[in-house]
Short mmCIF file of C-alpha atoms in Angstrom, two decimals:
data_model
loop_
_atom_site.label_atom_id
_atom_site.label_comp_id
_atom_site.label_asym_id
_atom_site.label_seq_id
_atom_site.Cartn_x
_atom_site.Cartn_y
_atom_site.Cartn_z
CA MET J 112 -41.36 115.74 -87.65
CA SER J 113 -37.67 115.23 -88.46
CA GLU J 114 -35.16 113.76 -86.02
CA LYS J 115 -33.35 117.12 -85.91
CA GLN J 116 -36.53 118.93 -84.91
CA THR J 117 -37.25 116.25 -82.32
CA ASN J 118 -33.88 116.59 -80.63
CA SER J 119 -33.91 120.40 -80.63
CA SER J 120 -37.39 120.76 -79.13
CA PRO J 121 -37.40 121.91 -75.47
CA ILE J 122 -40.35 119.52 -74.95
CA LEU J 123 -39.12 116.09 -75.99
CA TRP J 124 -41.11 114.52 -78.82
CA ASP J 125 -40.96 111.00 -80.13
CA PRO J 126 -40.64 110.87 -83.96
CA ARG J 127 -44.08 109.23 -83.97
CA GLY J 128 -45.57 112.36 -82.38
CA PHE J 129 -45.72 111.31 -78.71
CA LEU J 130 -44.54 113.47 -75.85
CA LEU J 131 -41.74 111.42 -74.34
CA PRO J 132 -42.25 112.54 -70.69
CA VAL J 133 -45.97 111.68 -70.95
CA GLN J 134 -45.15 108.35 -72.58
CA ARG J 135 -42.71 107.47 -69.79
CA ALA J 136 -45.26 108.41 -67.13
CA THR J 137 -47.96 106.31 -68.82
CA ASN J 138 -45.64 103.31 -69.14
CA SER J 139 -44.74 103.61 -65.46
CA VAL J 140 -48.41 103.59 -64.44
CA ASN J 141 -49.08 100.58 -66.69
CA LYS J 142 -46.41 98.63 -64.78
CA GLY J 143 -47.87 99.45 -61.36
CA SER J 144 -50.34 97.67 -59.10
CA GLU J 145 -53.82 96.87 -60.36
CA VAL J 146 -56.67 99.26 -59.64
CA VAL J 147 -60.26 98.26 -60.49
CA GLY J 148 -63.35 100.45 -60.54
CA LEU J 149 -66.88 99.56 -61.60
CA LYS J 150 -70.39 100.84 -61.07
CA SER J 151 -74.05 99.92 -61.02
CA LYS J 152 -76.88 102.40 -61.40
CA GLU J 153 -76.80 103.25 -57.69
CA PHE J 154 -73.22 102.48 -56.55
CA ALA J 155 -69.59 102.81 -57.58
CA VAL J 156 -66.81 100.63 -56.15
CA LEU J 157 -63.00 100.89 -56.09
CA THR J 158 -60.63 98.02 -55.23
CA VAL J 159 -56.83 97.95 -55.00
CA PHE J 160 -54.08 95.82 -53.55
CA ALA J 161 -52.56 98.59 -51.45
CA THR J 162 -48.78 98.90 -51.45
CA SER J 163 -46.54 99.74 -48.50
CA THR J 164 -46.68 103.27 -47.12
CA SER J 165 -43.06 103.24 -45.95
CA LEU J 166 -41.29 106.58 -46.19
CA THR J 167 -38.58 104.95 -48.33
CA ASP J 168 -41.00 103.82 -51.05
CA LYS J 169 -41.13 105.98 -54.18
CA SER J 170 -44.47 104.63 -55.41
CA VAL J 171 -47.84 104.10 -53.80
CA THR J 172 -51.21 102.49 -54.57
CA LYS J 173 -54.14 103.34 -52.35
CA ILE J 174 -57.74 104.55 -52.07
CA VAL J 175 -58.40 108.01 -50.67
CA ALA J 176 -61.67 109.72 -49.72
CA ILE J 177 -61.75 113.19 -51.31
CA ASP J 178 -65.21 114.24 -50.10
CA SER J 179 -68.29 112.52 -48.75
CA HIS J 180 -69.52 111.83 -52.31
CA VAL J 181 -66.29 111.07 -54.17
CA GLY J 182 -62.98 109.26 -53.73
CA ILE J 183 -60.08 108.08 -55.83
CA ALA J 184 -57.86 105.06 -56.27
CA ILE J 185 -54.41 106.29 -57.23
CA THR J 186 -51.25 104.46 -58.25
CA GLY J 187 -47.85 105.84 -59.20
CA ARG J 188 -45.20 108.18 -57.82
CA LYS J 189 -45.86 108.93 -54.15
CA THR J 190 -44.97 112.63 -54.22
CA ASP J 191 -47.20 113.29 -57.24
CA ALA J 192 -50.05 111.33 -55.65
CA GLN J 193 -49.87 113.42 -52.48
CA VAL J 194 -49.95 116.67 -54.46
CA ILE J 195 -53.04 115.57 -56.39
CA ILE J 196 -54.85 114.31 -53.28
CA GLU J 197 -54.35 117.62 -51.46
CA TYR J 198 -55.35 119.57 -54.57
CA LEU J 199 -58.62 117.65 -54.98
CA LYS J 200 -59.53 117.97 -51.30
CA LEU J 201 -58.94 121.73 -51.40
CA GLU J 202 -61.00 122.15 -54.57
CA CYS J 203 -63.93 120.27 -53.00
CA LYS J 204 -63.77 122.39 -49.85
CA LYS J 205 -63.67 125.63 -51.87
CA TYR J 206 -66.63 124.60 -54.04
CA THR J 207 -68.73 123.59 -51.04
CA TYR J 208 -67.86 126.85 -49.25
CA TYR J 209 -68.84 129.07 -52.20
CA PHE J 210 -71.84 127.16 -53.57
CA GLY J 211 -73.13 125.25 -50.54
CA LYS J 212 -73.27 121.88 -52.31
CA PRO J 213 -70.86 119.08 -53.28
CA TYR J 214 -68.58 119.49 -56.29
CA PRO J 215 -70.15 117.72 -59.31
CA VAL J 216 -67.96 114.71 -60.09
CA ASN J 217 -67.64 115.37 -63.84
CA ARG J 218 -66.50 118.97 -63.23
CA LEU J 219 -63.99 117.88 -60.58
CA VAL J 220 -62.52 115.34 -62.99
CA ALA J 221 -62.34 117.92 -65.79
CA GLU J 222 -60.59 120.40 -63.47
CA LEU J 223 -57.96 117.82 -62.55
CA GLY J 224 -57.53 116.76 -66.17
CA ASN J 225 -56.87 120.35 -67.24
CA THR J 226 -54.32 120.78 -64.45
CA MET J 227 -52.48 117.59 -65.39
CA PHE J 228 -52.54 118.53 -69.07
CA ARG J 229 -50.96 121.94 -68.38
CA ASN J 230 -48.14 120.24 -66.49
CA SER J 231 -47.42 117.97 -69.46
CA GLN J 232 -47.06 121.00 -71.79
CA ARG J 233 -44.71 123.17 -69.73
CA ILE J 234 -40.95 123.08 -70.14
CA SER J 235 -40.42 123.68 -66.43
CA CYS J 236 -42.73 120.83 -65.30
CA GLN J 237 -42.95 117.08 -65.59
CA PRO J 238 -46.22 115.16 -66.09
CA PHE J 239 -47.80 113.74 -62.96
CA GLU J 240 -46.66 110.12 -62.91
CA VAL J 241 -49.91 108.69 -61.56
CA GLY J 242 -52.96 106.83 -62.80
CA ILE J 243 -56.30 107.65 -61.17
CA LEU J 244 -59.76 106.14 -61.00
CA PHE J 245 -62.56 108.29 -59.59
CA ALA J 246 -65.66 106.81 -57.96
CA GLY J 247 -68.44 109.21 -57.09
CA TYR J 248 -72.16 109.77 -56.79
CA ASP J 249 -74.09 113.00 -57.38
CA GLU J 250 -77.39 114.17 -58.80
CA ARG J 251 -76.48 112.60 -62.15
CA GLY J 252 -75.98 109.15 -60.63
CA SER J 253 -72.93 106.97 -60.05
CA HIS J 254 -69.63 107.64 -61.81
CA ILE J 255 -66.35 105.91 -62.63
CA TYR J 256 -63.74 108.10 -64.35
CA GLN J 257 -60.20 107.35 -65.47
CA VAL J 258 -57.59 110.14 -65.55
CA MET J 259 -54.30 109.56 -67.35
CA PRO J 260 -50.91 111.29 -66.85
CA SER J 261 -51.52 113.23 -70.09
CA GLY J 262 -54.62 114.84 -68.57
CA GLU J 263 -57.02 112.84 -70.72
CA TYR J 264 -60.06 111.58 -68.83
CA PHE J 265 -62.76 109.06 -69.67
CA ASN J 266 -66.23 108.33 -68.32
CA CYS J 267 -66.33 104.56 -67.78
CA LYS J 268 -68.79 101.84 -66.81
CA ALA J 269 -65.86 99.77 -65.51
CA MET J 270 -62.10 100.19 -65.74
CA VAL J 271 -58.82 98.61 -64.66
CA ILE J 272 -55.39 100.25 -64.75
CA GLY J 273 -51.95 98.96 -63.85
CA GLY J 274 -50.01 95.83 -64.69
CA ARG J 275 -51.60 92.52 -65.75
CA SER J 276 -54.79 94.38 -66.64
CA GLN J 277 -55.63 92.95 -70.07
CA THR J 278 -57.34 89.77 -68.84
CA VAL J 279 -59.22 91.71 -66.17
CA ARG J 280 -60.33 94.22 -68.81
CA SER J 281 -61.72 91.38 -70.93
CA TYR J 282 -63.63 90.09 -67.90
CA LEU J 283 -65.08 93.53 -67.20
CA GLU J 284 -66.10 94.04 -70.84
CA SER J 285 -67.91 90.69 -70.81
CA ASN J 286 -70.01 91.67 -67.80
CA LEU J 287 -70.79 95.36 -68.30
CA GLU J 288 -74.53 94.86 -68.64
CA CYS J 289 -74.93 92.83 -65.46
CA PHE J 290 -72.83 95.35 -63.49
CA LEU J 291 -75.38 98.08 -64.19
CA THR J 292 -78.25 96.08 -62.69
CA SER J 293 -76.29 94.73 -59.71
CA THR J 294 -77.23 95.27 -56.09
CA LYS J 295 -74.79 96.76 -53.59
CA GLU J 296 -73.62 93.33 -52.44
CA ASP J 297 -73.26 92.01 -56.01
CA ILE J 298 -71.24 94.97 -57.26
CA ILE J 299 -68.83 94.57 -54.33
CA CYS J 300 -68.53 90.87 -55.15
CA GLU J 301 -67.80 91.60 -58.82
CA ALA J 302 -65.13 94.14 -57.90
CA ILE J 303 -63.40 91.59 -55.67
CA ARG J 304 -63.68 88.87 -58.31
CA ALA J 305 -62.28 91.16 -61.01
CA ILE J 306 -59.19 92.30 -59.14
CA ASN J 307 -58.42 88.72 -58.06
CA TRP J 308 -58.81 87.39 -61.60
CA GLU J 309 -55.08 87.01 -62.27
CA ILE J 310 -53.60 87.36 -58.78
CA PRO J 311 -52.17 84.17 -57.15
CA SER J 312 -53.98 83.30 -53.91
CA GLU J 313 -50.80 83.71 -51.83
CA LYS J 314 -50.59 87.36 -52.95
CA GLN J 315 -54.23 88.21 -52.23
CA SER J 316 -53.54 90.40 -49.22
CA HIS J 317 -53.92 94.06 -48.34
CA LEU J 318 -57.10 94.30 -50.42
CA ASN J 319 -58.75 97.69 -49.97
CA ILE J 320 -62.34 98.30 -51.05
CA ALA J 321 -64.41 101.49 -50.97
CA ILE J 322 -67.96 102.21 -52.08
CA VAL J 323 -70.13 105.27 -52.67
CA GLY J 324 -73.68 105.57 -53.93
CA GLU J 325 -77.26 106.59 -53.38
CA ASN J 326 -77.72 107.37 -49.68
CA GLN J 327 -74.21 105.96 -49.20
CA LYS J 328 -71.29 108.23 -48.34
CA PHE J 329 -67.86 107.28 -49.61
CA GLU J 330 -66.54 104.76 -47.12
CA PHE J 331 -64.12 101.88 -46.76
CA LEU J 332 -65.45 98.40 -46.10
CA SER J 333 -64.56 96.62 -42.90
CA GLU J 334 -62.11 93.72 -42.84
CA LYS J 335 -65.00 91.26 -42.56
CA GLU J 336 -66.61 92.64 -45.72
CA GLU J 337 -63.27 92.59 -47.53
CA ASN J 338 -62.88 88.83 -47.08
CA VAL J 339 -62.82 87.52 -50.65
CA ASP J 340 -64.11 84.01 -50.05
CA GLU J 341 -66.91 85.07 -47.73
CA LYS J 342 -68.17 87.85 -49.98
CA CYS J 343 -67.99 85.95 -53.27
CA ARG J 344 -69.51 82.81 -51.81
CA GLY J 345 -72.58 84.78 -50.76
CA CYS J 346 -73.38 86.19 -54.18
CA GLU J 347 -71.73 83.77 -56.60
CA SER J 348 -74.82 81.74 -57.51
CA VAL J 349 -76.99 84.81 -58.07
CA GLN J 350 -74.41 86.77 -60.04
CA ASP J 351 -73.33 83.82 -62.19
CA SER J 352 -76.93 83.23 -63.26
CA ILE J 353 -77.29 86.88 -64.21
CA CYS J 354 -74.00 87.07 -66.13
CA HIS J 355 -73.94 83.64 -67.75
CA SER J 356 -75.35 84.85 -71.03
CA HIS J 357 -72.77 87.65 -71.24
CA ILE J 358 -69.77 85.41 -70.57
CA SER J 359 -70.73 82.64 -73.00
#
């Protein structure tokens, strides 16, 4: 595509073929707060360092329960996040009303992805400037999904989005196999350890954790369970012995 064609297009294209509004939204999400999600066979966990909810803040990072079987960790522009949260809650209520059962997680993610994609292709709209991790459990098992501002979505075993995520991603990739066989306590411990991997101890505050799984509705952990030292100390010896071969 020539530079003349790029400048005259009502939807702004980079000469390399990228949609500029989508690229800006993605870059903004990549500079935001860390969000970590990982799963075992029976459970899925989300962890974030929640940001302030002041009315003057333009961005937000938080975990939200969408339905009893699914929730999201979302980071990015506050107004876009609120629109998506309300949209997902409404879709779940409508599905349950018409079909009498929870919305399958993969279909809910696909529905949101299609909606976000349409926004990125319209002249009158801007892409949603948010990054999202889904954690859910349904008849197909536990799920972690990533949804990008472009509308692309990925089924993941573990994922981290936001700033300073490369080292955490390497840690997650090294331990994928042991995550899948982890107990409820161990998977919580690994989520805490992952999100704290590059965070200085003085900044390890406002940690939010949520879990969903088999016979486990989506819920937030209590402050006692969120204590990093207490939780990791309890499972460190067991988990390290399981994962040693994967790390080395």
